[in-house]
mmCIF file of C-alpha atoms in Angstrom:
data_model
loop_
_atom_site.group_PDB
_atom_site.id
_atom_site.type_symbol
_atom_site.label_atom_id
_atom_site.label_comp_id
_atom_site.label_asym_id
_atom_site.label_seq_id
_atom_site.Cartn_x
_atom_site.Cartn_y
_atom_site.Cartn_z
ATOM 1 C CA MET A 1 142.328 107.214 87.559
ATOM 2 C CA SER A 2 139.334 108.979 89.029
ATOM 3 C CA ARG A 3 136.523 107.387 87.009
ATOM 4 C CA LEU A 4 135.717 103.721 86.489
ATOM 5 C CA VAL A 5 132.951 102.109 84.441
ATOM 6 C CA LEU A 6 132.279 98.443 85.248
ATOM 7 C CA TRP A 7 130.411 97.071 82.240
ATOM 8 C CA ARG A 8 128.880 93.611 82.071
ATOM 9 C CA HIS A 9 128.983 91.761 78.761
ATOM 10 C CA GLY A 10 125.976 91.458 76.451
ATOM 11 C CA ARG A 11 123.566 88.553 76.364
ATOM 12 C CA THR A 12 124.505 85.021 75.347
ATOM 13 C CA GLU A 13 122.211 82.125 74.524
ATOM 14 C CA TRP A 14 123.219 80.656 77.873
ATOM 15 C CA ASN A 15 122.095 83.812 79.682
ATOM 16 C CA ALA A 16 118.732 83.588 77.953
ATOM 17 C CA ALA A 17 118.408 79.919 78.932
ATOM 18 C CA GLY A 18 119.430 80.441 82.571
ATOM 19 C CA ARG A 19 122.599 78.387 82.126
ATOM 20 C CA PHE A 20 125.631 79.029 84.355
ATOM 21 C CA GLN A 21 128.636 80.063 82.276
ATOM 22 C CA GLY A 22 131.393 80.688 84.806
ATOM 23 C CA GLN A 23 134.693 80.425 82.965
ATOM 24 C CA LEU A 24 133.254 78.520 80.001
ATOM 25 C CA ASP A 25 133.237 80.571 76.839
ATOM 26 C CA PRO A 26 129.946 80.904 74.907
ATOM 27 C CA PRO A 27 129.796 83.914 72.569
ATOM 28 C CA LEU A 28 127.270 86.714 72.452
ATOM 29 C CA ASP A 29 124.008 85.934 70.708
ATOM 30 C CA ASP A 30 122.485 88.303 68.152
ATOM 31 C CA GLU A 31 120.690 90.255 70.865
ATOM 32 C CA GLY A 32 123.915 90.518 72.858
ATOM 33 C CA ARG A 33 125.703 92.008 69.864
ATOM 34 C CA ARG A 34 122.910 94.541 69.407
ATOM 35 C CA GLN A 35 123.118 95.400 73.105
ATOM 36 C CA ALA A 36 126.880 95.917 72.863
ATOM 37 C CA ALA A 37 126.615 98.188 69.818
ATOM 38 C CA ARG A 38 123.826 100.238 71.418
ATOM 39 C CA ALA A 39 125.653 100.580 74.739
ATOM 40 C CA ALA A 40 128.943 101.477 73.053
ATOM 41 C CA ALA A 41 127.297 104.314 71.129
ATOM 42 C CA HIS A 42 125.637 105.540 74.322
ATOM 43 C CA LEU A 43 128.820 105.432 76.395
ATOM 44 C CA ALA A 44 130.763 107.257 73.705
ATOM 45 C CA ALA A 45 128.080 109.961 73.446
ATOM 46 C CA ASP A 46 127.317 110.236 77.136
ATOM 47 C CA GLY A 47 130.193 112.525 78.082
ATOM 48 C CA LEU A 48 131.215 109.901 80.640
ATOM 49 C CA LEU A 49 134.462 108.907 78.938
ATOM 50 C CA PRO A 50 137.150 111.582 78.657
ATOM 51 C CA GLU A 51 139.894 111.522 76.059
ATOM 52 C CA GLY A 52 142.549 109.022 77.088
ATOM 53 C CA THR A 53 140.104 106.484 78.552
ATOM 54 C CA VAL A 54 141.500 102.950 78.577
ATOM 55 C CA VAL A 55 139.367 99.868 77.897
ATOM 56 C CA VAL A 56 140.254 96.534 79.476
ATOM 57 C CA SER A 57 138.254 93.329 79.257
ATOM 58 C CA SER A 58 138.088 89.777 80.459
ATOM 59 C CA ASP A 59 139.580 87.547 77.783
ATOM 60 C CA LEU A 60 136.420 85.404 77.606
ATOM 61 C CA VAL A 61 134.823 85.940 74.208
ATOM 62 C CA ARG A 62 131.472 87.298 75.453
ATOM 63 C CA ALA A 63 133.263 90.114 77.277
ATOM 64 C CA ALA A 64 135.889 90.720 74.585
ATOM 65 C CA GLU A 65 133.185 91.003 71.896
ATOM 66 C CA THR A 66 131.318 93.528 74.029
ATOM 67 C CA ALA A 67 134.455 95.565 74.672
ATOM 68 C CA ALA A 68 135.411 95.566 70.985
ATOM 69 C CA ALA A 69 132.164 97.377 70.157
ATOM 70 C CA LEU A 70 133.345 100.268 72.343
ATOM 71 C CA THR A 71 136.994 100.337 71.280
ATOM 72 C CA HIS A 72 135.808 100.464 67.659
ATOM 73 C CA VAL A 73 133.765 103.604 68.424
ATOM 74 C CA LEU A 74 136.452 105.248 70.562
ATOM 75 C CA GLY A 75 139.361 104.275 68.309
ATOM 76 C CA VAL A 76 141.452 102.971 71.216
ATOM 77 C CA PRO A 77 143.223 99.636 71.713
ATOM 78 C CA LEU A 78 141.567 96.796 73.606
ATOM 79 C CA ARG A 79 143.423 95.277 76.529
ATOM 80 C CA LEU A 80 142.555 91.703 77.558
ATOM 81 C CA ASP A 81 143.240 90.369 81.047
ATOM 82 C CA PRO A 82 142.279 86.871 82.260
ATOM 83 C CA ARG A 83 142.132 88.212 85.822
ATOM 84 C CA LEU A 84 138.808 89.821 84.893
ATOM 85 C CA ARG A 85 137.156 86.487 84.049
ATOM 86 C CA GLU A 86 133.960 85.321 85.701
ATOM 87 C CA VAL A 87 133.987 83.410 88.973
ATOM 88 C CA GLY A 88 134.899 79.776 88.295
ATOM 89 C CA MET A 89 131.862 77.733 89.341
ATOM 90 C CA GLY A 90 133.184 74.199 89.142
ATOM 91 C CA SER A 91 130.552 71.529 88.633
ATOM 92 C CA TRP A 92 127.802 74.102 87.977
ATOM 93 C CA GLU A 93 129.282 75.396 84.750
ATOM 94 C CA GLY A 94 127.116 74.495 81.772
ATOM 95 C CA LEU A 95 124.070 73.622 83.890
ATOM 96 C CA THR A 96 120.779 75.506 84.080
ATOM 97 C CA ARG A 97 119.346 76.770 87.336
ATOM 98 C CA GLU A 98 116.793 73.947 87.254
ATOM 99 C CA GLU A 99 119.508 71.317 86.736
ATOM 100 C CA VAL A 100 121.571 72.654 89.642
ATOM 101 C CA ALA A 101 118.495 72.761 91.898
ATOM 102 C CA ASP A 102 117.679 69.164 90.975
ATOM 103 C CA ARG A 103 121.182 67.698 91.241
ATOM 104 C CA HIS A 104 122.593 69.816 94.079
ATOM 105 C CA PRO A 105 119.652 71.100 96.145
ATOM 106 C CA GLU A 106 121.715 71.973 99.241
ATOM 107 C CA GLN A 107 124.276 73.878 97.200
ATOM 108 C CA TYR A 108 121.508 75.676 95.328
ATOM 109 C CA ALA A 109 119.842 76.698 98.597
ATOM 110 C CA ASP A 110 123.159 78.077 99.854
ATOM 111 C CA TRP A 111 123.579 80.044 96.601
ATOM 112 C CA LEU A 112 120.118 81.576 96.840
ATOM 113 C CA ALA A 113 120.803 82.578 100.448
ATOM 114 C CA GLY A 114 124.212 84.053 99.640
ATOM 115 C CA ARG A 115 126.037 81.508 101.790
ATOM 116 C CA PRO A 116 129.342 79.787 100.902
ATOM 117 C CA ILE A 117 128.714 76.856 98.560
ATOM 118 C CA ARG A 118 130.317 73.642 99.788
ATOM 119 C CA GLY A 119 131.415 70.910 97.413
ATOM 120 C CA ARG A 120 130.872 72.759 94.137
ATOM 121 C CA GLY A 121 134.550 73.127 93.305
ATOM 122 C CA GLY A 122 135.733 75.965 91.132
ATOM 123 C CA GLU A 123 137.090 79.181 92.568
ATOM 124 C CA ASP A 124 137.037 80.645 96.065
ATOM 125 C CA PRO A 125 134.888 83.806 95.634
ATOM 126 C CA ALA A 126 137.246 85.651 97.996
ATOM 127 C CA ARG A 127 139.968 85.392 95.343
ATOM 128 C CA VAL A 128 137.904 87.153 92.696
ATOM 129 C CA PRO A 129 138.261 90.760 93.952
ATOM 130 C CA VAL A 130 141.953 90.164 94.673
ATOM 131 C CA ARG A 131 142.733 89.218 91.076
ATOM 132 C CA ALA A 132 140.419 91.884 89.627
ATOM 133 C CA VAL A 133 141.892 94.706 91.735
ATOM 134 C CA ALA A 134 145.378 93.534 90.740
ATOM 135 C CA ALA A 135 144.380 93.846 87.080
ATOM 136 C CA LEU A 136 143.202 97.434 87.643
ATOM 137 C CA ALA A 137 146.375 98.321 89.521
ATOM 138 C CA GLU A 138 148.475 97.479 86.464
ATOM 139 C CA LEU A 139 146.564 99.693 84.041
ATOM 140 C CA PRO A 140 148.441 102.712 82.700
ATOM 141 C CA GLU A 141 147.740 106.118 84.153
ATOM 142 C CA ALA A 142 144.520 107.421 82.615
ATOM 143 C CA PRO A 143 141.621 109.737 83.512
ATOM 144 C CA ALA A 144 139.127 106.861 83.281
ATOM 145 C CA ALA A 145 138.856 103.163 82.532
ATOM 146 C CA VAL A 146 136.092 100.952 81.199
ATOM 147 C CA VAL A 147 136.339 97.438 82.636
ATOM 148 C CA VAL A 148 134.318 94.870 80.697
ATOM 149 C CA THR A 149 133.642 91.850 82.852
ATOM 150 C CA HIS A 150 130.938 89.526 84.217
ATOM 151 C CA GLY A 151 128.061 89.466 86.694
ATOM 152 C CA GLY A 152 129.853 87.858 89.609
ATOM 153 C CA THR A 153 133.214 89.523 89.043
ATOM 154 C CA SER A 154 131.693 92.991 88.706
ATOM 155 C CA ALA A 155 129.768 92.490 91.956
ATOM 156 C CA ARG A 156 132.813 91.355 93.933
ATOM 157 C CA LEU A 157 134.963 94.140 92.452
ATOM 158 C CA THR A 158 132.388 96.820 93.254
ATOM 159 C CA GLU A 159 132.138 95.600 96.840
ATOM 160 C CA ALA A 160 135.928 95.649 97.192
ATOM 161 C CA LEU A 161 136.294 99.184 95.817
ATOM 162 C CA LEU A 162 133.521 100.495 98.078
ATOM 163 C CA GLY A 163 134.977 98.754 101.134
ATOM 164 C CA LEU A 164 131.947 96.497 101.640
ATOM 165 C CA GLY A 165 132.659 93.362 103.670
ATOM 166 C CA PRO A 166 131.168 89.869 103.311
ATOM 167 C CA GLU A 167 128.233 90.876 105.488
ATOM 168 C CA HIS A 168 127.221 93.358 102.771
ATOM 169 C CA ARG A 169 127.409 90.922 99.881
ATOM 170 C CA ARG A 170 124.512 91.398 97.454
ATOM 171 C CA VAL A 171 123.528 94.739 98.960
ATOM 172 C CA LEU A 172 123.590 96.019 95.393
ATOM 173 C CA GLY A 173 121.339 94.470 92.778
ATOM 174 C CA PRO A 174 122.917 92.510 89.919
ATOM 175 C CA LEU A 175 123.941 94.047 86.623
ATOM 176 C CA GLY A 176 121.774 93.170 83.654
ATOM 177 C CA ASN A 177 123.395 92.180 80.392
ATOM 178 C CA CYS A 178 125.290 95.154 78.930
ATOM 179 C CA ALA A 179 124.498 97.332 81.961
ATOM 180 C CA TRP A 180 127.203 99.169 83.858
ATOM 181 C CA SER A 181 128.134 100.802 87.142
ATOM 182 C CA ASP A 182 129.847 104.192 87.218
ATOM 183 C CA LEU A 183 132.284 104.836 90.086
ATOM 184 C CA GLY A 184 134.247 107.978 90.839
ATOM 185 C CA VAL A 185 136.901 108.970 93.344
ATOM 186 C CA GLN A 186 135.744 111.573 95.844
ATOM 187 C CA SER A 187 137.717 112.523 98.970
ATOM 188 C CA ASP A 188 140.264 109.807 98.200
ATOM 189 C CA ARG A 189 137.769 106.957 98.141
ATOM 190 C CA TRP A 190 135.539 105.320 95.563
ATOM 191 C CA ARG A 191 131.878 106.283 95.422
ATOM 192 C CA LEU A 192 129.130 104.573 93.419
ATOM 193 C CA LEU A 193 127.606 107.237 91.155
ATOM 194 C CA ARG A 194 125.285 105.115 89.001
ATOM 195 C CA HIS A 195 124.411 101.441 89.125
ATOM 196 C CA ASN A 196 122.844 99.038 86.635
ATOM 197 C CA HIS A 197 122.595 101.803 84.067
ATOM 198 C CA SER A 198 121.921 100.796 80.484
ATOM 199 C CA ALA A 199 121.494 102.331 77.054
ATOM 200 C CA PRO A 200 117.989 103.231 75.908
ATOM 201 C CA ASP A 201 116.423 101.348 73.017
ATOM 202 C CA VAL A 202 116.658 104.415 70.778
ATOM 203 C CA PRO A 203 119.651 105.844 68.887
ATOM 204 C CA VAL A 204 121.728 108.219 70.997
ATOM 205 C CA THR A 205 123.549 111.230 69.537
ATOM 206 C CA PRO A 206 125.918 113.583 71.384
ATOM 207 C CA ALA A 207 123.243 116.290 71.278
ATOM 208 C CA SER A 208 120.498 114.106 72.726
ATOM 209 C CA ALA A 209 122.867 112.757 75.378
ATOM 210 C CA ALA A 210 123.721 116.316 76.413
ATOM 211 C CA ARG A 211 120.000 117.041 76.797
ATOM 212 C CA GLY A 212 119.536 113.859 78.806
ATOM 213 C CA GLY A 213 117.387 112.235 76.146
ATOM 214 C CA GLY A 214 116.629 108.579 76.721
ATOM 215 C CA ARG A 215 117.775 108.518 80.342
ATOM 216 C CA PRO A 216 115.725 108.108 83.521
ATOM 217 C CA GLU A 217 114.233 111.332 84.791
ATOM 218 C CA ALA A 218 116.131 113.271 87.423
ATOM 219 C CA GLY A 219 115.777 111.664 90.794
ATOM 220 C CA ALA A 220 114.704 108.328 89.345
ATOM 221 C CA SER A 221 116.181 105.150 90.743
ATOM 222 C CA PRO A 222 119.276 103.923 88.893
ATOM 223 C CA GLU A 223 117.537 100.543 88.884
ATOM 224 C CA GLU A 224 115.482 101.885 85.977
ATOM 225 C CA GLY A 225 118.304 100.614 83.829
ATOM 226 C CA ALA A 226 117.827 97.107 82.462
ATOM 227 C CA SER A 227 117.332 94.704 85.355
ATOM 228 C CA ALA A 228 118.584 91.136 85.260
ATOM 229 C CA PRO A 229 115.856 88.725 84.173
ATOM 230 C CA SER A 230 115.029 86.014 86.665
ATOM 231 C CA GLN A 231 116.428 83.272 84.418
ATOM 232 C CA ASP A 232 119.845 84.952 84.041
ATOM 233 C CA ALA A 233 121.913 82.561 86.143
ATOM 234 C CA ASP A 234 125.213 84.477 86.068
ATOM 235 C CA ALA A 235 123.676 87.795 87.178
ATOM 236 C CA VAL A 236 123.479 86.825 90.854
ATOM 237 C CA LEU A 237 126.725 85.296 92.123
#
């Protein structure tokens, strides 16, 4: 494929509360479902997704619910793959940022600094892009794919596709809930075309999308899409 959309799931109550989800499985909240429906309509109208696009999602319910909003609009089947799950965060899962900072201050300081976190348990972050890339490699031939996943997994996968090493971790800002990155193949390598892009808060029609209605002005920073709120624990992993 020559086009890839990495789409983070919509908001959950845990996102709103700053609670680490990892591989636990809270569903979307009402706002998350609205975000998914709005983004699905925008993606379908944006001209970004050619006929034959495949949609694959993490099997965690918050991602699968988000993906289903798009497959319903496109009329295509939804593929689920556990290799697209969020980074397993061990003892942090289910805790808020404040609880982690209080109970594990050294680990929390390492997390804020982007250093390896010792003693947390869970999953080695280096394994995340390996499993995610393997999931992409097994997709059927298609002109484009939408990959519905999570904050940490999308970050590690983007870095892997762009050839960014550990020293460049967190060079890119985190995806907000229901925001996406758009990557395309140019000269036999992946290039980041848009990052942290999100649907506007107004209805989008094919005609308005063609005119560019509701999007940032030409030349504007892609960060004008929805940014991750400071309390969103899973956005920065």
